[in-house]
JSON list of C-alpha atoms in Angstrom, two decimals:
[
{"chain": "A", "resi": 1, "resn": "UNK", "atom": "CA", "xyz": [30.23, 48.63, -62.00]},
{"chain": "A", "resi": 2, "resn": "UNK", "atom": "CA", "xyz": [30.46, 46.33, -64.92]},
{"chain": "A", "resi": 3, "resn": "UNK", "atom": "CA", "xyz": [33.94, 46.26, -67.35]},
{"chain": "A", "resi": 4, "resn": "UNK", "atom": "CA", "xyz": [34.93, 44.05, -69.93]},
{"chain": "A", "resi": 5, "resn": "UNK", "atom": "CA", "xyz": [38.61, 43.10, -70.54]},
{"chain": "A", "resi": 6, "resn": "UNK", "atom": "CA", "xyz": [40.02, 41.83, -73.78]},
{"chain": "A", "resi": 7, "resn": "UNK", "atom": "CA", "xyz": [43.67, 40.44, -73.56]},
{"chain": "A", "resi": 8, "resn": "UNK", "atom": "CA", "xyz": [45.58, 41.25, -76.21]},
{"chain": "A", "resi": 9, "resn": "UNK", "atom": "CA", "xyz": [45.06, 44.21, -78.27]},
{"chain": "A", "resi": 10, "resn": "UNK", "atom": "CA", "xyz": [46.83, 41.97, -81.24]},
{"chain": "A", "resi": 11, "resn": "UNK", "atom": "CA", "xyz": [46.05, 38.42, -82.27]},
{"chain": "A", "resi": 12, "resn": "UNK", "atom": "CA", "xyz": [47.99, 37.08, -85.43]},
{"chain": "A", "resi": 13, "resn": "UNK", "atom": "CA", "xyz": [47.31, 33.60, -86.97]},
{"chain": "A", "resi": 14, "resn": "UNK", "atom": "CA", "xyz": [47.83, 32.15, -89.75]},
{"chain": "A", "resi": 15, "resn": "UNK", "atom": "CA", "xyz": [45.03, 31.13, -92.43]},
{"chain": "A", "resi": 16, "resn": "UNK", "atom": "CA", "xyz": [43.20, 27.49, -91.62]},
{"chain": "A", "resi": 17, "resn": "UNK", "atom": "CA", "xyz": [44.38, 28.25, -87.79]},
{"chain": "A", "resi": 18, "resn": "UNK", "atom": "CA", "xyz": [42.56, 28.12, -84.80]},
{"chain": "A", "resi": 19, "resn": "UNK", "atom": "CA", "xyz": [41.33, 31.83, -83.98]},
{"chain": "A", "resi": 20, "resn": "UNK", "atom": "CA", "xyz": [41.37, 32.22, -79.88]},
{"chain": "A", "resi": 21, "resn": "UNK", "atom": "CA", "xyz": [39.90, 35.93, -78.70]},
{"chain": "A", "resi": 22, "resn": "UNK", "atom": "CA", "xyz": [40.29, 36.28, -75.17]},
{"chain": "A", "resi": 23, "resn": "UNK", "atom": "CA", "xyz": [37.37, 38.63, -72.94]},
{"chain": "A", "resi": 24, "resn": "UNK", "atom": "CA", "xyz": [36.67, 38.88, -69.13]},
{"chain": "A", "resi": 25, "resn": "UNK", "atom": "CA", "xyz": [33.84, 40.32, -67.74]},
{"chain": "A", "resi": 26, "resn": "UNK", "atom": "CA", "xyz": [33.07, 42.08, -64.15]},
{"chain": "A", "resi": 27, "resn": "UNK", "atom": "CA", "xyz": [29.16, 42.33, -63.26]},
{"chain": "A", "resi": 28, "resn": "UNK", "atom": "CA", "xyz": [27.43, 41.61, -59.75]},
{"chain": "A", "resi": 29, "resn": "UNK", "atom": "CA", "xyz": [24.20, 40.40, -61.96]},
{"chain": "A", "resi": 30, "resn": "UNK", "atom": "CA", "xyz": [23.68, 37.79, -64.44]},
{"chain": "A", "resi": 31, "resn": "UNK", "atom": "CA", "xyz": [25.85, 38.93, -67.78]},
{"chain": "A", "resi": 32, "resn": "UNK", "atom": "CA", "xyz": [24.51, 40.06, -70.91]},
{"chain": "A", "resi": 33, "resn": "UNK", "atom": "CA", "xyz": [27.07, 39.91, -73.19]},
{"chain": "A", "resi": 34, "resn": "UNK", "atom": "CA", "xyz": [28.06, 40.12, -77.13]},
{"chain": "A", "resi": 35, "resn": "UNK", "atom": "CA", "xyz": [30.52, 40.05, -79.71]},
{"chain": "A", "resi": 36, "resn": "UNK", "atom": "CA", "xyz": [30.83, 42.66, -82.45]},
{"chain": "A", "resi": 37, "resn": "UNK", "atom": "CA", "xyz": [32.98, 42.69, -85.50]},
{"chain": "A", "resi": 38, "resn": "UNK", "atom": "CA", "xyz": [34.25, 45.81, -86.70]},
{"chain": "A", "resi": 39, "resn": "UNK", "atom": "CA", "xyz": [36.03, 46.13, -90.78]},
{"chain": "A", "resi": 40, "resn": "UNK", "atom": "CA", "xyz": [38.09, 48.87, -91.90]},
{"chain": "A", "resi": 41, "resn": "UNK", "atom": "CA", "xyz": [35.70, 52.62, -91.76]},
{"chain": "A", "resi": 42, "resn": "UNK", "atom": "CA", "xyz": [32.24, 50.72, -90.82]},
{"chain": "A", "resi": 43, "resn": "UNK", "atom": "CA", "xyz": [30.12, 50.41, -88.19]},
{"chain": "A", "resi": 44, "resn": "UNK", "atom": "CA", "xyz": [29.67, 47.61, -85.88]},
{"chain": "A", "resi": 45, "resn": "UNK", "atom": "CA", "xyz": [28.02, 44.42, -87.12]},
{"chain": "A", "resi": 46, "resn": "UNK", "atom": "CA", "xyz": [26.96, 41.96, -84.13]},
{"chain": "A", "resi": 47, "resn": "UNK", "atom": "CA", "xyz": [28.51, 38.50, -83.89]},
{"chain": "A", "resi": 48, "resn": "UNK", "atom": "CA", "xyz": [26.99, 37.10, -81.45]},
{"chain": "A", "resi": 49, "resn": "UNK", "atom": "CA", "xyz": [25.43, 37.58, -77.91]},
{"chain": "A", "resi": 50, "resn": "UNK", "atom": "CA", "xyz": [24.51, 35.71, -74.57]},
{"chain": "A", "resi": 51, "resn": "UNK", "atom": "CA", "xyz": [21.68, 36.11, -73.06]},
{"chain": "A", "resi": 52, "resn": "UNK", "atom": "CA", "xyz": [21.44, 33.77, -70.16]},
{"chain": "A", "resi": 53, "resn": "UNK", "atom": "CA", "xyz": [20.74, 30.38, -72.16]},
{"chain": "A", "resi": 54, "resn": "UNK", "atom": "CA", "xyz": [23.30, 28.16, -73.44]},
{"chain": "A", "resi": 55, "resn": "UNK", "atom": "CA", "xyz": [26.41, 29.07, -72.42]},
{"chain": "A", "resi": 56, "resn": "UNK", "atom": "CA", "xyz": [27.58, 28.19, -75.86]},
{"chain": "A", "resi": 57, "resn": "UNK", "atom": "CA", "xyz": [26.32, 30.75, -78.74]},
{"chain": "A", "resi": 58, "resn": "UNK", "atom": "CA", "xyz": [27.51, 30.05, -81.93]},
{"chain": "A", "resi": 59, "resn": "UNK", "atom": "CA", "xyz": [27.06, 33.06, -84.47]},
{"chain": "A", "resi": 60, "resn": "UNK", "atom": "CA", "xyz": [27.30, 34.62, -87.83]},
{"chain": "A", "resi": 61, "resn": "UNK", "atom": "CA", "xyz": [30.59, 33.54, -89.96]},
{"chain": "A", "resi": 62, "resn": "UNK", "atom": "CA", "xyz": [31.56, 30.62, -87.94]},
{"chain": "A", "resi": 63, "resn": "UNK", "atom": "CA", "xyz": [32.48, 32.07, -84.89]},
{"chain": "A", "resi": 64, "resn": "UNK", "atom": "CA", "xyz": [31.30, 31.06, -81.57]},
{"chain": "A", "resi": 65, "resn": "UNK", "atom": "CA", "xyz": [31.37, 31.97, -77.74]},
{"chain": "A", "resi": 66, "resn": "UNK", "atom": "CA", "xyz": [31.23, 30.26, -74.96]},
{"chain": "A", "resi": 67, "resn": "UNK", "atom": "CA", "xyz": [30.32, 31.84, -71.64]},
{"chain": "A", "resi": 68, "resn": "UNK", "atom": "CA", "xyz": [31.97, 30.85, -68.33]},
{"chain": "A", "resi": 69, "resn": "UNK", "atom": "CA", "xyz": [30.96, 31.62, -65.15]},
{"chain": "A", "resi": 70, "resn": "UNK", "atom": "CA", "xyz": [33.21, 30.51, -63.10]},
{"chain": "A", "resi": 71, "resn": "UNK", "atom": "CA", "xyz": [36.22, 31.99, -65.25]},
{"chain": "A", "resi": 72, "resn": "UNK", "atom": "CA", "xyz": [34.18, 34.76, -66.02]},
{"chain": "A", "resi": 73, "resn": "UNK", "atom": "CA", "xyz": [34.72, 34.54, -69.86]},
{"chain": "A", "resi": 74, "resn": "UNK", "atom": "CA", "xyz": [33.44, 35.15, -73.29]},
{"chain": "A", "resi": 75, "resn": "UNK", "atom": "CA", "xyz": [35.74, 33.95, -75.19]},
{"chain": "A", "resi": 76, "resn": "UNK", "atom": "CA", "xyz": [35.55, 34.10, -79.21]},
{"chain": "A", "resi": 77, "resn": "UNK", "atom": "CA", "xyz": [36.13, 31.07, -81.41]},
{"chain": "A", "resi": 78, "resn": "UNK", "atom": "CA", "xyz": [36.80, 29.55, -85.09]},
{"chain": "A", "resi": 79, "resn": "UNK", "atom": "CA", "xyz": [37.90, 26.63, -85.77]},
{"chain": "A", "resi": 80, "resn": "UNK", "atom": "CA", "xyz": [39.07, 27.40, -88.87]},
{"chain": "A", "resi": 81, "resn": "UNK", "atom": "CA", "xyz": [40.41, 31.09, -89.74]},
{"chain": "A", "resi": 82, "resn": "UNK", "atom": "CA", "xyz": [39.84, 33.03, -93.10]},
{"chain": "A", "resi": 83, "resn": "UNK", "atom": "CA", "xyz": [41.35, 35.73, -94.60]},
{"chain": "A", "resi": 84, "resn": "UNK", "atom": "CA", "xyz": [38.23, 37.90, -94.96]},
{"chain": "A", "resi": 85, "resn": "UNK", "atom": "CA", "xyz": [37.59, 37.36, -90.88]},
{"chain": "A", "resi": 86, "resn": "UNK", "atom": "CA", "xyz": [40.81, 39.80, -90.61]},
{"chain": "A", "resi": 87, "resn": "UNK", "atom": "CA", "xyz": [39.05, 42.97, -88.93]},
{"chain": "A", "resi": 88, "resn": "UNK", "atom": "CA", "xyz": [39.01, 44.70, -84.86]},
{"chain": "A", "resi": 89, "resn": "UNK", "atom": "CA", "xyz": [36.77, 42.14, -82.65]},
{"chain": "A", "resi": 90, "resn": "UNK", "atom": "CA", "xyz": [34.61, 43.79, -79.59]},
{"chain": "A", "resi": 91, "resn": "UNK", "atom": "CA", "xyz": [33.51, 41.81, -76.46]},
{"chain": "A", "resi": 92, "resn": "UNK", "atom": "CA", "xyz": [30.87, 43.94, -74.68]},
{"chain": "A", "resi": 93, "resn": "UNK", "atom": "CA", "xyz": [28.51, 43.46, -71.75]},
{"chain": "A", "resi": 94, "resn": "UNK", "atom": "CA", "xyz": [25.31, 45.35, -71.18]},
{"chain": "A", "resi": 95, "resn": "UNK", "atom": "CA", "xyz": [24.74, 47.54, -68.36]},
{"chain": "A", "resi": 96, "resn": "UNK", "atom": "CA", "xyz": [22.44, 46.61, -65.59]},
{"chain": "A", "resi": 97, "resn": "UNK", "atom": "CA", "xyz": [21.88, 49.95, -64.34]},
{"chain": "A", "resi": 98, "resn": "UNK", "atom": "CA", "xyz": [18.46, 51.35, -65.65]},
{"chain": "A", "resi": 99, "resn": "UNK", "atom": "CA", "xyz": [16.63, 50.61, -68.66]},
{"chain": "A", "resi": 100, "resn": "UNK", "atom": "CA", "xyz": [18.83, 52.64, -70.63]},
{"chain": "A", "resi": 101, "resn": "UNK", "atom": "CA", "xyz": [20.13, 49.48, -72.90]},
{"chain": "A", "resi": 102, "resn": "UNK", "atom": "CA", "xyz": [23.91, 50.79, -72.99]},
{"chain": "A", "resi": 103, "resn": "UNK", "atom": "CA", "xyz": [26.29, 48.69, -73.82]},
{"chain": "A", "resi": 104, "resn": "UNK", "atom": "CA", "xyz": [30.32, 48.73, -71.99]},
{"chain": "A", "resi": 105, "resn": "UNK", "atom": "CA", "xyz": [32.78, 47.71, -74.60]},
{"chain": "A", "resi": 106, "resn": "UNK", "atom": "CA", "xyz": [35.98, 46.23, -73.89]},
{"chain": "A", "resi": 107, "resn": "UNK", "atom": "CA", "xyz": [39.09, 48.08, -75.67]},
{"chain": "A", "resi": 108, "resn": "UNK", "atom": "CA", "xyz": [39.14, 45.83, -78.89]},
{"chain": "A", "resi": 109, "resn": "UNK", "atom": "CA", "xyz": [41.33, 42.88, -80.32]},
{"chain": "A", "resi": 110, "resn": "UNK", "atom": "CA", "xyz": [42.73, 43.33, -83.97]},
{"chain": "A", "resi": 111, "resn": "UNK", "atom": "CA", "xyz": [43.03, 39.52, -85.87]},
{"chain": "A", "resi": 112, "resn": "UNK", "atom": "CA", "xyz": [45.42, 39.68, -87.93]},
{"chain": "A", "resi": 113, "resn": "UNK", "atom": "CA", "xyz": [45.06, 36.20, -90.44]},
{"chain": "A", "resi": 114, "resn": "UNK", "atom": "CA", "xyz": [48.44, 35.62, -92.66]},
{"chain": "A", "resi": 115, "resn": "UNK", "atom": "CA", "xyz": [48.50, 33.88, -95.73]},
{"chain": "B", "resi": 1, "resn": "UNK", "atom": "CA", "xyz": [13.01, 45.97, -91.72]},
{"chain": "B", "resi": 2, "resn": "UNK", "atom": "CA", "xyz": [15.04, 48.40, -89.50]},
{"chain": "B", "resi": 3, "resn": "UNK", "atom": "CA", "xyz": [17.90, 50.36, -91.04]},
{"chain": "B", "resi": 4, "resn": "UNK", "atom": "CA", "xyz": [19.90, 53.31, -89.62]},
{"chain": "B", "resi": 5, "resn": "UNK", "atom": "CA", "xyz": [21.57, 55.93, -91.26]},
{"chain": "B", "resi": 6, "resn": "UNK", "atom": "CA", "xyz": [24.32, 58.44, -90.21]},
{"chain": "B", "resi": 7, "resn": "UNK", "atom": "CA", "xyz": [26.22, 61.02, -92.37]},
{"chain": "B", "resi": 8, "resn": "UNK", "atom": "CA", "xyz": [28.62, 62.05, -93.56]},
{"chain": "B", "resi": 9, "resn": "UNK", "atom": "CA", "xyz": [30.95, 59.67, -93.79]},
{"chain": "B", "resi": 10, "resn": "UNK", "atom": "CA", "xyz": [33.85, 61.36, -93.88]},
{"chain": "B", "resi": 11, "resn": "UNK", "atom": "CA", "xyz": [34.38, 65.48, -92.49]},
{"chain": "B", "resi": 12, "resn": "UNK", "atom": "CA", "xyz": [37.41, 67.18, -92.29]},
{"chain": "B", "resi": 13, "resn": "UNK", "atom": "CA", "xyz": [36.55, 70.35, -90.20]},
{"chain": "B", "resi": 14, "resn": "UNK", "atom": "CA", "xyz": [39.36, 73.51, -89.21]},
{"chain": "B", "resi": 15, "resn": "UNK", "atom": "CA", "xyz": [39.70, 73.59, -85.27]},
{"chain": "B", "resi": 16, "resn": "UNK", "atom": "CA", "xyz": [36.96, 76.15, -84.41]},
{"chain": "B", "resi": 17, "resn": "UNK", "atom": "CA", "xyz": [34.50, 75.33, -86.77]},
{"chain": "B", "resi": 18, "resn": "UNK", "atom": "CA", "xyz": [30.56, 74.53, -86.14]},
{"chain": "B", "resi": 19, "resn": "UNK", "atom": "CA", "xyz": [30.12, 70.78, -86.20]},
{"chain": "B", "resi": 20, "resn": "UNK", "atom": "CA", "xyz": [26.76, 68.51, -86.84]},
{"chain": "B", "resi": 21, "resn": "UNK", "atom": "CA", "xyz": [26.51, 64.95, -87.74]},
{"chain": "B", "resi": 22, "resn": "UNK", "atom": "CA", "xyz": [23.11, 63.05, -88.00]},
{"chain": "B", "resi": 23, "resn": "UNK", "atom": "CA", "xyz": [21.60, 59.75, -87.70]},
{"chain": "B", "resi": 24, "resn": "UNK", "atom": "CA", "xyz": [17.94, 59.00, -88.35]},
{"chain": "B", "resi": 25, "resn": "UNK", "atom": "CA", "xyz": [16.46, 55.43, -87.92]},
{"chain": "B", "resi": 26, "resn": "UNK", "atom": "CA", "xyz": [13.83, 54.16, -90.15]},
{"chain": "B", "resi": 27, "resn": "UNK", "atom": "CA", "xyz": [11.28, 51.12, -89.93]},
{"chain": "B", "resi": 28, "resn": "UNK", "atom": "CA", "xyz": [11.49, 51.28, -85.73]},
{"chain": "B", "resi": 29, "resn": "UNK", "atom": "CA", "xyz": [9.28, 53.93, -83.42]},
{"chain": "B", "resi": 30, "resn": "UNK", "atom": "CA", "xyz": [10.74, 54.87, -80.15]},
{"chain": "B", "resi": 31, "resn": "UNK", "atom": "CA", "xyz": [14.17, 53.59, -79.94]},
{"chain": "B", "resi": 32, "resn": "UNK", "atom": "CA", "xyz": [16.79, 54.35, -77.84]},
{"chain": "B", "resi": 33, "resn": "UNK", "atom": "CA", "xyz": [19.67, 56.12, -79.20]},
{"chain": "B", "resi": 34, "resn": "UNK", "atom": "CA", "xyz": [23.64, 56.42, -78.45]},
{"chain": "B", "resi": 35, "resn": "UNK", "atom": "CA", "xyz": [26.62, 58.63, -80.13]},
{"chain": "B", "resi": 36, "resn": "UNK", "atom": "CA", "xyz": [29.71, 56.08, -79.52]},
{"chain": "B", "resi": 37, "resn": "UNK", "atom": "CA", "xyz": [32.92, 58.02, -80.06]},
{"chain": "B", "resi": 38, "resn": "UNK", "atom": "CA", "xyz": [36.29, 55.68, -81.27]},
{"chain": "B", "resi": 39, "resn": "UNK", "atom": "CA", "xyz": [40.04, 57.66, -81.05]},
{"chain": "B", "resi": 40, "resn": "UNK", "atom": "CA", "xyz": [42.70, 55.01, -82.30]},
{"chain": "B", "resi": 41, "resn": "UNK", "atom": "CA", "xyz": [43.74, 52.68, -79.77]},
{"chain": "B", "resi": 42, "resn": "UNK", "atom": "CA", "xyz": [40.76, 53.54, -77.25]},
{"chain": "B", "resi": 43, "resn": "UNK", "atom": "CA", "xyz": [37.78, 51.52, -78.09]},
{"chain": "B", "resi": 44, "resn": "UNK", "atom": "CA", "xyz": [34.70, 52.32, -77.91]},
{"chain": "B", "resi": 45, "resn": "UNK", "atom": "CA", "xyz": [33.50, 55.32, -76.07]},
{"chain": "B", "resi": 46, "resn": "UNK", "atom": "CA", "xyz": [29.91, 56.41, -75.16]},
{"chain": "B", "resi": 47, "resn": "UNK", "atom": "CA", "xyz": [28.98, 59.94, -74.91]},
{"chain": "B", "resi": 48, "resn": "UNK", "atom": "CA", "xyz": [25.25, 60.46, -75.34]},
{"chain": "B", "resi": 49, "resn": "UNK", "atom": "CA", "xyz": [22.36, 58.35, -75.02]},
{"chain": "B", "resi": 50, "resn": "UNK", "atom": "CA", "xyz": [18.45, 59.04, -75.12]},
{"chain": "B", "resi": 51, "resn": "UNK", "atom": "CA", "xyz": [15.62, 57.10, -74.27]},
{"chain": "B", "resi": 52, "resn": "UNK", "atom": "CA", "xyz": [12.94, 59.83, -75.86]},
{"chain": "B", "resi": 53, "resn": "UNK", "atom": "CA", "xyz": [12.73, 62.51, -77.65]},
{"chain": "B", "resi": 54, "resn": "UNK", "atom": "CA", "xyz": [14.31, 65.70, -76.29]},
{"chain": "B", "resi": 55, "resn": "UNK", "atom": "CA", "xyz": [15.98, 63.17, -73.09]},
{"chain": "B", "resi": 56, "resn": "UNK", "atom": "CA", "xyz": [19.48, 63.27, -73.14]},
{"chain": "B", "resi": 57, "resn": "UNK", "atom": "CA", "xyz": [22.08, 61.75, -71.41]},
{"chain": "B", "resi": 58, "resn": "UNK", "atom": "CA", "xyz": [25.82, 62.87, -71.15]},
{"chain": "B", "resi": 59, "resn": "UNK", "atom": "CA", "xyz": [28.38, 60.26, -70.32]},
{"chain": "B", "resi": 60, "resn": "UNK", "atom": "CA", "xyz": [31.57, 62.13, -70.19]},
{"chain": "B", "resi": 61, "resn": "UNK", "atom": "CA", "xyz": [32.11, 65.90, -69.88]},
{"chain": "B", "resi": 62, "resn": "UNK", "atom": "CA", "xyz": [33.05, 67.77, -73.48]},
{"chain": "B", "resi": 63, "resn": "UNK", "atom": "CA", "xyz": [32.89, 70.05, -76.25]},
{"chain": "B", "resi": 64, "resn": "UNK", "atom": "CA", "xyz": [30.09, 68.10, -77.89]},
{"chain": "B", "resi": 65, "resn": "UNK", "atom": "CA", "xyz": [25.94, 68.03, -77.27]},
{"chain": "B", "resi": 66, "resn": "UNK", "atom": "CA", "xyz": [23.25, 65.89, -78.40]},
{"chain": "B", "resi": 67, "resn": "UNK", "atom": "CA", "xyz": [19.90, 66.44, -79.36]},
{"chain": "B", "resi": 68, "resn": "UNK", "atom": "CA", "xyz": [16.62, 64.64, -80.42]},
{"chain": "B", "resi": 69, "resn": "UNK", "atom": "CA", "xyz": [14.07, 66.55, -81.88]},
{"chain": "B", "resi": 70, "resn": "UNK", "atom": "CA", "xyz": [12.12, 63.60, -83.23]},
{"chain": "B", "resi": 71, "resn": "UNK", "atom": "CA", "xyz": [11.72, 60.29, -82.79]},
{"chain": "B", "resi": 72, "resn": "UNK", "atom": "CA", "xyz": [14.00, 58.46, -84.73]},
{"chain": "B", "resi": 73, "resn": "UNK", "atom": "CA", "xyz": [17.18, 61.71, -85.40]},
{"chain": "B", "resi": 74, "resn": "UNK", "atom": "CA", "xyz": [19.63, 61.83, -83.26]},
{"chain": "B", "resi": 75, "resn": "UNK", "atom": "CA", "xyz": [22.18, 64.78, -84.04]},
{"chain": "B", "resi": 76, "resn": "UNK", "atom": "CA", "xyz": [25.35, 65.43, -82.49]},
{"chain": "B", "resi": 77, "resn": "UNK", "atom": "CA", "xyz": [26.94, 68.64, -82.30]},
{"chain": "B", "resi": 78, "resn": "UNK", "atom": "CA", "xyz": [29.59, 71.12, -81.62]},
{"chain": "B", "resi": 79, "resn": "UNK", "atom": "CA", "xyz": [29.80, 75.17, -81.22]},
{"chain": "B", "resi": 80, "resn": "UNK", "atom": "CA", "xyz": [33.62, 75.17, -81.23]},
{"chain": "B", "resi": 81, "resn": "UNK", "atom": "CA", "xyz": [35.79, 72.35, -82.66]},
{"chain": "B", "resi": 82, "resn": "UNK", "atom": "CA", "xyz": [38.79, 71.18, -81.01]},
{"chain": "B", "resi": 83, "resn": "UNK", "atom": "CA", "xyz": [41.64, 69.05, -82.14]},
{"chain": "B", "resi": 84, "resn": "UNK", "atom": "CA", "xyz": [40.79, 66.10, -79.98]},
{"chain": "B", "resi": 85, "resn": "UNK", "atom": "CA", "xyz": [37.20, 66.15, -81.13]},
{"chain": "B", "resi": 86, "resn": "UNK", "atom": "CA", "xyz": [39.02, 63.98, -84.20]},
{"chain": "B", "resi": 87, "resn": "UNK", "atom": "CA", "xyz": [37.76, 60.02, -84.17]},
{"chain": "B", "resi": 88, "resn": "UNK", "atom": "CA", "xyz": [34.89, 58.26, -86.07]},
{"chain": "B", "resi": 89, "resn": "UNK", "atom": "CA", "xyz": [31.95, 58.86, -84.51]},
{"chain": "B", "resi": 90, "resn": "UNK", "atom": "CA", "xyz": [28.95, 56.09, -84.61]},
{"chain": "B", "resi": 91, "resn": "UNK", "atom": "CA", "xyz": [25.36, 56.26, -83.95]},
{"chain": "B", "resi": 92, "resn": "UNK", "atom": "CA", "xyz": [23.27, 53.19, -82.42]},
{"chain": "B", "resi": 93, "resn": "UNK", "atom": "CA", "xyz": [19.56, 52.17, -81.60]},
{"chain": "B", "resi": 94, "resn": "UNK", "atom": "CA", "xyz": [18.15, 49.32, -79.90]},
{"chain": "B", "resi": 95, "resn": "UNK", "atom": "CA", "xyz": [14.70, 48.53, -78.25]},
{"chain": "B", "resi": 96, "resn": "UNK", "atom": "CA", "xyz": [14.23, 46.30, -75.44]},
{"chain": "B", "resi": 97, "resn": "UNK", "atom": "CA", "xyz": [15.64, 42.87, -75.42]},
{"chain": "B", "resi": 98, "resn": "UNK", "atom": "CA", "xyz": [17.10, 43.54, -79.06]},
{"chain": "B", "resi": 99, "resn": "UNK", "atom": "CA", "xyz": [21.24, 44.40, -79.47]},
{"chain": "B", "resi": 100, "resn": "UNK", "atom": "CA", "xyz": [22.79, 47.21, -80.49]},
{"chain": "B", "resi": 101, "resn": "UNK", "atom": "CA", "xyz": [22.53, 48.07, -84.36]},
{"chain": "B", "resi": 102, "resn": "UNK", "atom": "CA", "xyz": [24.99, 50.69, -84.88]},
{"chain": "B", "resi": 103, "resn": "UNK", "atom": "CA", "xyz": [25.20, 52.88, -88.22]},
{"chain": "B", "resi": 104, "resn": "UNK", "atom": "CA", "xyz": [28.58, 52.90, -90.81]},
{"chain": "B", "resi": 105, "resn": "UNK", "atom": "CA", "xyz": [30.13, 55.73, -88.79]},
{"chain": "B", "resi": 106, "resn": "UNK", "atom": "CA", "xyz": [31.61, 59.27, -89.71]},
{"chain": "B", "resi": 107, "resn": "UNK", "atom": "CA", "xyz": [35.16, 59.98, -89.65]},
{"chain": "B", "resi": 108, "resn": "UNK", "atom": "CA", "xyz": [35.94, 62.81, -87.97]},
{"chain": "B", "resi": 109, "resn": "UNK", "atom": "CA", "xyz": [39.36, 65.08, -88.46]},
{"chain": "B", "resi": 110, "resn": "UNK", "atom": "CA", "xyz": [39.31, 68.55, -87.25]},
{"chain": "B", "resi": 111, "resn": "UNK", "atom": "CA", "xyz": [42.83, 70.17, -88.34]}
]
């Protein structure tokens, strides 16, 4: 079965700093995976997603991803963080089983950015 | 251009109660649909998904069904509510090889 694994539920940094979220994957087949953003009472907006060409995606808002094989990674990136990208962060990977176009989330990092 | 819509937004519902939320998607045909279910601290949870009208899948057992009596509505409902049926609920479509588009959610507190 497939799983995603975010480590740490909480990331803090400060404004202009380096932003560093942290997924894992399981899967037995070639990964689809994304990144969703998620603000205070709204849906789900997608950041970005892999779908088996280059391993690095960048996506909306600066952010990018860079998939790993070998580590098994997703991991999200900015180079520079902003106040307004303070919100709960979602790696997920979608499931191979069936045409059924479900996706298996990972439990969710909150960024924190500090003035 | 595809939108999706879900309402409420917010329902505050006494532990018993009847309980329907909707989602309809507009400028797609045949999508596939999901109610995503998110308690605090839990993620993201997936309890129904349909791949055509009046097909429904259950992921987890509950108090809560699905239907889809057309195309693009998705409803999700409850005969009795219970006090862990609280969480924002979100509704989702995709079609093949596009991501998931999910809708602005409805928060959910049965008291």
């Amino acid at each position: 079965a497939q799983s995603v694994t975010q480590l740490g539920s909480h990331v803090s940094v400060s404004e202009g700093a380096l932003v560093l979220l942290r997924c894992n994957y399981s899967s037995s087949v070639p990964p689809y995976l994304f990144w969703y953003v998620q603000y205070p009472n709204q849906g789900l907006q997608l950041l970005l997603k892999y779908t088996s060409a280059a391993t690095l995606v960048k996506g909306i808002n600066g952010f990018e991803a860079e998939f790993k094989k070998s580590e098994t990674s997703f991991h999200l990136t900015k180079p520079s963080a902003h106040m307004s990208d303070a919100a709960e962060y979602f790696c997920a990977v979608k499931d191979s089983g069936g045409n059924t176009g479900k996706l298996i989330f990972g439990q969710g990092t909150t960024l924190q950015v500090k003035p | 251009s595809q939108t999706i819509h879900q309402w409420p937004a917010t329902l505050v519902q006494p532990v018993g109660s009847p309980l329907s939320l909707e989602c309809t998607v507009e400028g797609t045909s045949n999508p596939n649909l999901y109610w995503y279910r998110q308690a605090a601290g839990r993620g993201l949870q997936l309890l129904f998904y349909s791949v055509g009208i009046g097909q429904i899948s259950s992921e987890v057992p509950q108090n809560l069904s699905a239907s889809r009596p057309q195309d693009r509505q998705f409803i999700l409902s409850s005969k009795k509510l219970l006090l862990s049926d609280s969480g924002f609920y979100l509704c989702a479509w995709t079609q093949t090889n596009s991501p998931l588009h999910f809708g602005n959610g409805t928060r959910l507190t049965v008291t």
